[in-house]
XYZ file of C-alpha atoms in Angstrom:
527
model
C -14.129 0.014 -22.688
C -10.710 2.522 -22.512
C -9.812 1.407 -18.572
C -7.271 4.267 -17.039
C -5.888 4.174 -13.526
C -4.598 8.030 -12.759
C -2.110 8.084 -9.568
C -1.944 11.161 -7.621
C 1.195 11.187 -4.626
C 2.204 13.699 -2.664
C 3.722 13.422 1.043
C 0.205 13.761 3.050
C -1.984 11.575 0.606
C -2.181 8.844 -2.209
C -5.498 9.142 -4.577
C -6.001 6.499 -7.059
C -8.419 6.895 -9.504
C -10.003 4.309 -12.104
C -11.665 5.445 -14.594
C -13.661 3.944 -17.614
C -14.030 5.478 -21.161
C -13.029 8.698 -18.805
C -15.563 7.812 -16.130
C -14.635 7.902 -12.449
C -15.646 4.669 -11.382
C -13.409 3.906 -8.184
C -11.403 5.843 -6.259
C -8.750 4.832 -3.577
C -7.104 7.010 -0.811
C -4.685 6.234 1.660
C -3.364 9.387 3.910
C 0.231 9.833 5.918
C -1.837 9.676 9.335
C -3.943 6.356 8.771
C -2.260 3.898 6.373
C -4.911 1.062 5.117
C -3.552 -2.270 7.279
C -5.641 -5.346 5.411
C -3.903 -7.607 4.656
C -1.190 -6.975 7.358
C -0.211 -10.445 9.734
C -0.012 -9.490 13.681
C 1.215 -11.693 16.294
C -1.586 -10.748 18.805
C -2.614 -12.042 22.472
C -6.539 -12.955 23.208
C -7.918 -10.308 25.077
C -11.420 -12.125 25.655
C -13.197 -15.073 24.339
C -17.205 -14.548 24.145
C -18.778 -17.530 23.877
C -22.618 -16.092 23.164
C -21.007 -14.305 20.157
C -19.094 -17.467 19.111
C -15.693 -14.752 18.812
C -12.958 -13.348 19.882
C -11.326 -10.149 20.748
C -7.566 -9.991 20.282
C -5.098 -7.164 21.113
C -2.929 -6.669 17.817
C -1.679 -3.096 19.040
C -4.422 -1.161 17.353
C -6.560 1.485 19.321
C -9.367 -0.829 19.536
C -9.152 -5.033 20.298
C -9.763 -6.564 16.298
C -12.200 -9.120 15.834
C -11.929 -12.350 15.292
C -15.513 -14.777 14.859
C -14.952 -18.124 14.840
C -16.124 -18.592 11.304
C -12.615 -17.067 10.561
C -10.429 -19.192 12.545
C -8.247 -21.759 10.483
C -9.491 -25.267 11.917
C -8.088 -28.049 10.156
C -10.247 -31.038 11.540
C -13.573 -28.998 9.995
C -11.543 -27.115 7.780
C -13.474 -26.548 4.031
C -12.606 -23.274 2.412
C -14.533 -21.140 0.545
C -12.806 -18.860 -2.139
C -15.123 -16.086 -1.869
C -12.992 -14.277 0.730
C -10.108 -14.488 -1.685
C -8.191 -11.244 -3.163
C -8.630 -12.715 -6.643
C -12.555 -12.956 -5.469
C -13.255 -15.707 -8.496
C -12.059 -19.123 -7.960
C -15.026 -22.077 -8.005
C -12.833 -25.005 -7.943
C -10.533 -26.460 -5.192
C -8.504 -29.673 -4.662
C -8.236 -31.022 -0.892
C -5.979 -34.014 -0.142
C -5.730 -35.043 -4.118
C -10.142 -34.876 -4.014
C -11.653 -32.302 -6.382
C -14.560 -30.538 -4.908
C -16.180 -28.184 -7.088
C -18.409 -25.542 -5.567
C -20.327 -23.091 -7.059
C -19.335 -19.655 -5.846
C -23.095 -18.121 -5.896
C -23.786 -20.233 -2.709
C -21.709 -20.984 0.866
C -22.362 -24.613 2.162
C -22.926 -24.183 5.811
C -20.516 -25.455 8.089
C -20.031 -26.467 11.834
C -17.739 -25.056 13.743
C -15.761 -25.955 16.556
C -17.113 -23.682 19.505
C -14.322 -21.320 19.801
C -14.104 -21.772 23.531
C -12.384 -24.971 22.657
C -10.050 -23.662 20.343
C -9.191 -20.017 22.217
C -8.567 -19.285 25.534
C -7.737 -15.400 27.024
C -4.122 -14.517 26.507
C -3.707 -16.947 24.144
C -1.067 -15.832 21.163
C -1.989 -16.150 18.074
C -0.980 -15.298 14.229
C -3.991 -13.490 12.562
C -4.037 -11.183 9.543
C -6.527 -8.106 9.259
C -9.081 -8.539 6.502
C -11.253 -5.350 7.018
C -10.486 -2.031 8.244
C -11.608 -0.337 11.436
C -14.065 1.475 10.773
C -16.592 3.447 12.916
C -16.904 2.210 16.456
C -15.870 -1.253 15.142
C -12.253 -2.188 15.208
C -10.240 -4.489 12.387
C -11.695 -7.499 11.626
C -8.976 -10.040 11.555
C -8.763 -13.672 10.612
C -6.443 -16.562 11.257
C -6.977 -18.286 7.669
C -4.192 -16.134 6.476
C -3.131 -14.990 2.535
C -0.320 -14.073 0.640
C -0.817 -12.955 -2.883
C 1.660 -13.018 -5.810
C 1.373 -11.552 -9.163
C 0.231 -14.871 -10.366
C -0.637 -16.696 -7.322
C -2.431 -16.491 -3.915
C -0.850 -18.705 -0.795
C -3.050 -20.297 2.054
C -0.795 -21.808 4.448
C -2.168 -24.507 6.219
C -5.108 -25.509 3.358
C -3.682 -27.746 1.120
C -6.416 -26.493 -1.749
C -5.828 -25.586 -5.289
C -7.937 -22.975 -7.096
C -7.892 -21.616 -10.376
C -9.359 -18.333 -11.301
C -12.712 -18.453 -13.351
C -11.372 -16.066 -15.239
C -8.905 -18.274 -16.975
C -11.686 -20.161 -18.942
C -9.615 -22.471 -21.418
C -10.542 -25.988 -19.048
C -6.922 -26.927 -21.025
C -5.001 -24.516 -19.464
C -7.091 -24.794 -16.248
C -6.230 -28.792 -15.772
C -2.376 -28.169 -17.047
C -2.493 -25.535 -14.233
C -3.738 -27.277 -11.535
C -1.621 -30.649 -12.828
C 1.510 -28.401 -12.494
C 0.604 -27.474 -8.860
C 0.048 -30.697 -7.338
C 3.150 -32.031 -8.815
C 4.757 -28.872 -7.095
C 3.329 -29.195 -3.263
C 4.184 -32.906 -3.585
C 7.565 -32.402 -4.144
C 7.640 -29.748 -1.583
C 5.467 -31.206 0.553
C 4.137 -28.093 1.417
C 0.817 -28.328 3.661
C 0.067 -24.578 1.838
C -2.879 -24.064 -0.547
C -2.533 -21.546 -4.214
C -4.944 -20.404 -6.204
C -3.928 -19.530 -9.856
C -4.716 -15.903 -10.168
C -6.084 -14.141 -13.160
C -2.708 -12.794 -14.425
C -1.294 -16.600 -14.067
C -3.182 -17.702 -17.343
C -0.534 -17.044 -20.075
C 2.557 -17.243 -17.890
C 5.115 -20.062 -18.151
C 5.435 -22.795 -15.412
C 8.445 -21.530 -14.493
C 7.414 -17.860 -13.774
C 4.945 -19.940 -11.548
C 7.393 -21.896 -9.682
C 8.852 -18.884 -8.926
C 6.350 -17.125 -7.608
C 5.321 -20.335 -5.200
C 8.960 -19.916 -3.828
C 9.006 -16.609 -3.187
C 5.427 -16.619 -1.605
C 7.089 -20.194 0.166
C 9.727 -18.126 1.773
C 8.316 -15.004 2.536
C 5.768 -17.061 4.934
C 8.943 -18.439 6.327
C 9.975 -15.096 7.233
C 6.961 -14.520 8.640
C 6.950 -17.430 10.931
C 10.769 -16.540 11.723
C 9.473 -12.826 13.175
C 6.532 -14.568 15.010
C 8.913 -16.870 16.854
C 10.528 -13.918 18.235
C 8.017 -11.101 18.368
C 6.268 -10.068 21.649
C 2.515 -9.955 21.189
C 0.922 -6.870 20.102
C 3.083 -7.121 17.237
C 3.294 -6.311 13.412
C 5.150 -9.087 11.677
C 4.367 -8.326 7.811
C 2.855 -5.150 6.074
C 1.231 -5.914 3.079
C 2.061 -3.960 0.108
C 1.137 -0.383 -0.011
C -1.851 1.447 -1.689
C -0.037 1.882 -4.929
C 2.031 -1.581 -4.913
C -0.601 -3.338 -4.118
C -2.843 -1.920 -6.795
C -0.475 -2.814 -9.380
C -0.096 -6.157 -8.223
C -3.587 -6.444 -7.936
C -5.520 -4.673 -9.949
C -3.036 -3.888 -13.041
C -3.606 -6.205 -16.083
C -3.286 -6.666 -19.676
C -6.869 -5.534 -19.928
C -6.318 -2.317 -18.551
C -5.128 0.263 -21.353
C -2.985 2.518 -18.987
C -1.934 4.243 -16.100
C -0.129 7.735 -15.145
C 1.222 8.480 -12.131
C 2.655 12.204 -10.858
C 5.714 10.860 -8.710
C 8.688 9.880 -10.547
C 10.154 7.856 -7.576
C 6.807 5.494 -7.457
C 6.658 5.448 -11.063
C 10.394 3.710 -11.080
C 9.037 1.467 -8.499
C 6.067 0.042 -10.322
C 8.588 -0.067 -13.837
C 10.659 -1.893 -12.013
C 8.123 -4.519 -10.553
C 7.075 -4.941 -13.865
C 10.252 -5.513 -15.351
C 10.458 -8.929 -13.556
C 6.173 -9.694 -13.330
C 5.015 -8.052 -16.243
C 7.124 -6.584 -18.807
C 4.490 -6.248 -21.166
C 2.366 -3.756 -19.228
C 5.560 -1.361 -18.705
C 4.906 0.195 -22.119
C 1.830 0.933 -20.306
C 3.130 3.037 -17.172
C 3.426 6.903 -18.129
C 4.856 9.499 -15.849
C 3.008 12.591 -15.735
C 5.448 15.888 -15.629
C 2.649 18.732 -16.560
C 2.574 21.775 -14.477
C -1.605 21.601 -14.365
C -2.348 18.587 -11.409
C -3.091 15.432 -12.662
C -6.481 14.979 -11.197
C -7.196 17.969 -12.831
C -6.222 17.440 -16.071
C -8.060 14.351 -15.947
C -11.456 16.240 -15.062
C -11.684 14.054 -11.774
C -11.681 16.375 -9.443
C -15.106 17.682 -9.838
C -16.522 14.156 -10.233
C -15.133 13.280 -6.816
C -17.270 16.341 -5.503
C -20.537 15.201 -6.576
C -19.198 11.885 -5.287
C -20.045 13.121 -2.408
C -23.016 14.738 -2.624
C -26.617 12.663 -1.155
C -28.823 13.453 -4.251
C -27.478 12.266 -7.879
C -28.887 13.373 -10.652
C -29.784 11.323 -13.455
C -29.544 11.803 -17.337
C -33.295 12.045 -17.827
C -34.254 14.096 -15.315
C -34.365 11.856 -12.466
C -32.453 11.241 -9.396
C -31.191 8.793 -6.348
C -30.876 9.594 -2.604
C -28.456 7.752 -0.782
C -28.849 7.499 2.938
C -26.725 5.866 5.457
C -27.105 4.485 8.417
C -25.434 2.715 11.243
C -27.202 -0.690 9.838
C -27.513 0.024 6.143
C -27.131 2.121 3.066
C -30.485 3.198 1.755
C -30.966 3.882 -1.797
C -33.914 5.660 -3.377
C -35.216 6.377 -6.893
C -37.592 9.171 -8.028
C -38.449 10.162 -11.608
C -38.129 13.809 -10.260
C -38.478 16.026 -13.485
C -38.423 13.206 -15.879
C -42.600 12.919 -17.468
C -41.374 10.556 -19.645
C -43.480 10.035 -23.855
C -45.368 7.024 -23.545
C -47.289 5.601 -20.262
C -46.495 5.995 -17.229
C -45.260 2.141 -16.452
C -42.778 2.717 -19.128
C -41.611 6.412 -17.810
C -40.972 4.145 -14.506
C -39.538 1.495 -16.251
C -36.724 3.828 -18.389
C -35.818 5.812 -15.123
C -35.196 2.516 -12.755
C -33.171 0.969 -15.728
C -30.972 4.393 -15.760
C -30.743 4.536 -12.080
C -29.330 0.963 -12.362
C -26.812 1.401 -13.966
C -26.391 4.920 -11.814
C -26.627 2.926 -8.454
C -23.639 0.243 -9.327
C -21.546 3.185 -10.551
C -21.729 4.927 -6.893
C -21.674 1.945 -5.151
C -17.831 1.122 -6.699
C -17.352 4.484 -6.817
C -18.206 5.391 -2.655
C -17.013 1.934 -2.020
C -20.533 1.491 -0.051
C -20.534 -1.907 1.469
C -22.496 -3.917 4.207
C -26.615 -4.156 3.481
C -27.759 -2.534 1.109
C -31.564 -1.375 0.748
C -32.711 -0.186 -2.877
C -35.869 1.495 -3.341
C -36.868 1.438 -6.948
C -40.160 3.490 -8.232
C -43.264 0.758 -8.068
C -43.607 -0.731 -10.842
C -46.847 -2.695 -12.033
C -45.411 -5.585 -14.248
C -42.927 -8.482 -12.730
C -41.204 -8.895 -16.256
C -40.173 -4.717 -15.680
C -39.365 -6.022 -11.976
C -37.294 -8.834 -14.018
C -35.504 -6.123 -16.702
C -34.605 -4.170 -13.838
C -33.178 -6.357 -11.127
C -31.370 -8.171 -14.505
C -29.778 -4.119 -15.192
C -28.566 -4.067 -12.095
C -26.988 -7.493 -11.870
C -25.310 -7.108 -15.250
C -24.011 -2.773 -14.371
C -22.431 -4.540 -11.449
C -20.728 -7.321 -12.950
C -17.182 -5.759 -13.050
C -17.150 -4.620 -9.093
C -14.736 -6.198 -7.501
C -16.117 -6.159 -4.367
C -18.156 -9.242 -4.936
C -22.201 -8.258 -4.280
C -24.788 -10.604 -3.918
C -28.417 -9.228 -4.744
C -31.126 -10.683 -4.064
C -34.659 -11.000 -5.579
C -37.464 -8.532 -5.963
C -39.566 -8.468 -2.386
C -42.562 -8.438 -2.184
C -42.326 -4.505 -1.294
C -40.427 -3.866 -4.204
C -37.325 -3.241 -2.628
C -34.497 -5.108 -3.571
C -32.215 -6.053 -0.803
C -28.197 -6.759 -1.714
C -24.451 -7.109 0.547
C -21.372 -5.909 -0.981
C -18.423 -6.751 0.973
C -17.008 -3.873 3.032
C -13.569 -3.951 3.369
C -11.982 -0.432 3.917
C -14.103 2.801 4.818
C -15.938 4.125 2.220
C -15.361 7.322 0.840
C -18.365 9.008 3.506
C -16.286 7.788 6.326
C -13.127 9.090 4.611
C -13.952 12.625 3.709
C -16.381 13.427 6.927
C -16.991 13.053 10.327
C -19.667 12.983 12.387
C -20.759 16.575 12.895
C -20.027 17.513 17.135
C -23.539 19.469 17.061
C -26.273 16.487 15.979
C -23.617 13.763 16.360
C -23.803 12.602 13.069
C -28.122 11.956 12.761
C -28.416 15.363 10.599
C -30.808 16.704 12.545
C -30.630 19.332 15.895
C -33.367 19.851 18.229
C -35.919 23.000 17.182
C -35.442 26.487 18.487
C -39.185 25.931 20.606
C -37.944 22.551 22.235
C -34.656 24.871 23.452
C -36.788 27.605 24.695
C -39.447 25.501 26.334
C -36.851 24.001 27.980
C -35.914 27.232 29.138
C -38.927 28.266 30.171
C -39.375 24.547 32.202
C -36.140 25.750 33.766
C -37.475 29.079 35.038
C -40.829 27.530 36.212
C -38.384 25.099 38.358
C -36.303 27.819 39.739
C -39.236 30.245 40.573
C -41.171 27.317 42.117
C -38.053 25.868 44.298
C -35.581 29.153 44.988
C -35.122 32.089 46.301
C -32.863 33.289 43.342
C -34.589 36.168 41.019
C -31.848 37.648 39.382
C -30.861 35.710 36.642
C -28.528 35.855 33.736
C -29.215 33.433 30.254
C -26.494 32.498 28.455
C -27.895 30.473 24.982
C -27.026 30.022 21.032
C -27.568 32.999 18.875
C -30.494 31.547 17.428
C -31.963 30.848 20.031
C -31.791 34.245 21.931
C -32.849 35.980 18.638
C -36.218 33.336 18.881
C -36.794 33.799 22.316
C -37.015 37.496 21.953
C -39.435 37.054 19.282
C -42.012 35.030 19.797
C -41.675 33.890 23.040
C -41.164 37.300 24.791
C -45.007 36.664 26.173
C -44.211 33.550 27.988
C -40.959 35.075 29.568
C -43.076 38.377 30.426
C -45.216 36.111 31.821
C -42.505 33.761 33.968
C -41.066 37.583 34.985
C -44.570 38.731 36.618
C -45.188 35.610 38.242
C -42.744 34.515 39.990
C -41.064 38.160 40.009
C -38.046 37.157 38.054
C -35.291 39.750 36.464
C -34.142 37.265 33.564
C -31.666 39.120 31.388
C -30.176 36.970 28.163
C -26.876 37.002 26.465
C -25.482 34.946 23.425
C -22.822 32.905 23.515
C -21.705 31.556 20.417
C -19.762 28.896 21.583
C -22.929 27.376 22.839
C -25.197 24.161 20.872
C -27.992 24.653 19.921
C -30.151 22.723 22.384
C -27.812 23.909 25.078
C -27.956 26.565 27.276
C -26.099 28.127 30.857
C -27.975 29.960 33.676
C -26.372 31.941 36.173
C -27.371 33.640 39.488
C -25.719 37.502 38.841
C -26.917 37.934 43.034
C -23.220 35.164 43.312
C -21.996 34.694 39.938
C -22.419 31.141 40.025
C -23.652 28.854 36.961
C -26.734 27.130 38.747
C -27.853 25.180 35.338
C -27.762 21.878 36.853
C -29.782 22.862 39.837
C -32.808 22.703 37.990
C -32.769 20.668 35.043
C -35.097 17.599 34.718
């Protein structure tokens, strides 16, 4: 697989693209007005401690109060980490104390918890660092288990754990690493926990010593600042979109990337000068006159991004829905009749929509619960080959889902972790007429609503000379088809009832008022 990552900068907005065998397959974006801030360590102040939601809301300067659940708070008398929340996202084995304690990452051992009014009380300071966006109505979620990743190594101050990326799979080099660590936090006597990160496996011990000292003192520069900051207070910024992409996501098995801005381009040569020369040869600038994203054919593959229906190769197609609970995903053979039966015409379009479905997942960075509604299929072994496509299409997302079997409905039910918007919540906003549910009232529940109005007015006031202010549509509709009723309302209750449009109006809105005064009397008579 040819893996490029295409970096697009100018002063307003950062767009990284990744893209395999020419495939977009992720795409990142960070803009001037609303920088991404995981990873970032606040000295905050407890606004309020809820003990029925076993959490915490602390003020960390943001617009909202981030949250903080006490499955998140570093307690060292019940303390037992799980790696799954890492950056590197595959470690299985730790060390605690000089024990090993091998887990297997597929599965979180439940664990009690200290109830957090014991551990928190309001206005309370505390050091926590932001592990997932705001996003929506929700504000950051924050921890205090905090993380500082190296090129080759990930610090946990205050677990004294050693991990060693699955990734590295030569159990030599995985006992020589972990061998070299102890040996390391005993001499320092550091109470800190590392995990060996993916890049680690081929470096010397040396370049590893040196990365534990520099992650060693830039945590003591952290805990200088926090001594003297005021709470709400930011006292380390993670690396930026592009920095931290290169630290992160940059490897020897990616074949290249080109970036458009010759001042970030020195920036990441120069990183890798001292972290990984051999990936330098790697880094191109991009000087062409025609823009990059452009050149690269990814602009119109971020459009249908975007779009709810995707099409598949065969003729078929996926709908994805979202929701304030869940994404909803669902599969139809639309104009695909398939050759053979019709279990098998089933079969080939849930296998293609598969692979389609973990391709837009990475690629709208759709996380939370996840609903997928495959076509019914008759046989469990085509259940089996299809919930086995989409386990193996997905086994490069970083995001680290977990899918779950077949149900009995035929849906299969899955998490990704959500970290940062995804790209719905970054292109759109909720639209100010329907308020983001896609849907407005119909022109006959305006106009009966009207016409309830009127019936009101006629029944309970002296006022007969009235003027109707309404949407476009809705004027047009009422002087259609429901001229009658208002003929009607006009004899009855003997009613002058003149209409005008006003643009500027919703659609299920509408403003009466009395021409006899010139006053708006719409809230007079509504239900």
């Amino acid at each position: 697989m040819y893996t490029e990552i295409i970096v697009n900068v100018n002063p307003n907005e950062t767009r990284i693209a990744i893209l395999e065998d020419q495939q977009l397959v992720e795409l990142l974006i960070e803009r001037a007005e609303k920088r991404r801030v995981v990873g970032d360590i606040y000295k905050g102040r407890v606004d309020a401690v809820i003990p029925g939601m076993q959490a915490a809301f602390v003020d960390i300067g943001m617009e909202k109060a981030a949250f903080l659940h006490v499955s998140d708070m570093l307690d060292m008398d019940t303390y037992n980490r799980e790696f799954l929340d890492m950056d590197d996202d595959d470690e299985d084995e730790t060390s605690t104390n000089g024990k090993s304690n091998r887990k297997r990452s597929t599965r979180r051992t439940r664990r009690e918890y200290k109830p957090i009014q014991k551990i928190l009380k309001e206005g309370q300071e505390i050091i926590v660092q932001v592990k997932k966006e705001p996003i929506s109505t929700k504000g950051a979620r924050i921890t205090t288990q905090i993380s500082l990743a190296g090129r080759f190594l990930v610090m946990m101050p205050g677990a004294a754990s050693i991990g060693v990326s699955r990734k590295i799979q030569d159990e030599g080099r995985r006992k020589e690493l972990k061998k070299f660590l102890r040996r390391l936090l005993t001499e320092s006597n550091s109470d800190a926990g590392f995990i060996v990160r993916t890049a680690a496996g081929e470096q010397s011990n040396e370049d590893l010593k040196e990365d534990m000292q520099t992650l060693e003192a830039l945590w003591n520069e952290i805990k200088q600042k926090a001594d003297k900051a005021k709470p709400p207070a930011l006292i380390h910024q993670d690396a930026e979109m592009v920095g931290g992409l290169v630290r992160d996501v940059f490897t020897k098995e990616t074949n290249r990337l080109v970036i458009d801005d010759k001042d970030e381009y020195e920036d990441i040569c120069n990183y890798l000068e001292t972290y990984a020369p051999e990936l330098k040869e790697k880094t191109k600038l991009y000087t062409e006159d025609t823009p990059i994203f452009d050149a690269y054919s990814i602009e119109p593959q971020i459009e249908k991004a975007l779009r709810r229906k995707v099409w598949l190769r065969s003729g078929g197609y996926i709908i994805i829905d979202h929701t304030e609970a869940l994404t909803a995903i669902d599969v139809n053979t639309g104009k695909f009749i398939g050759r053979e039966n019709q279990e098998q015409t089933i079969l080939q379009t849930n296998l293609e929509a598969a692979d389609e479905i973990a391709r837009q997942l990475r690629l709208r960075d759709i996380g939370g619960i996840i609903v997928l509604d495959f076509i019914d299929m008759e046989h469990e072994s085509n259940k089996q080959k299809v919930l086995n496509a989409l386990k193996n299409a997905m086994r490069n997302d970083r995001s680290r889902p977990k899918i779950c079997q077949v149900s009995d409905l035929g849906l299969i039910e899955m998490t990704r972790k959500r970290v940062r918007p995804s790209l719905v919540n970054t292109f759109y906003e909720p639209c100010p007429t329907c308020d983001g549910t896609g849907r407005v009232v119909s022109r006959s529940t305006t106009a009966m609503k009207i016409e309830r109005w009127l019936n009101r007015a006629g029944a309970y006031s002296s006022e007969r000379d009235l003027l109707v202010y309404a949407h476009p549509v809705i004027v047009d509709f009422i002087s259609g088809e429901d001229d009658a009723r208002l003929s009607h309302l006009r004899e009855k209750y003997k009613m002058d009832i003149k209409f005008e449009v006003d643009p500027n109006l919703r659609i299920d809105k509408f403003k009466i008022v009395s021409i006899r005064t010139g006053e708006e009397i719409t809230e007079h008579f509504l239900s």
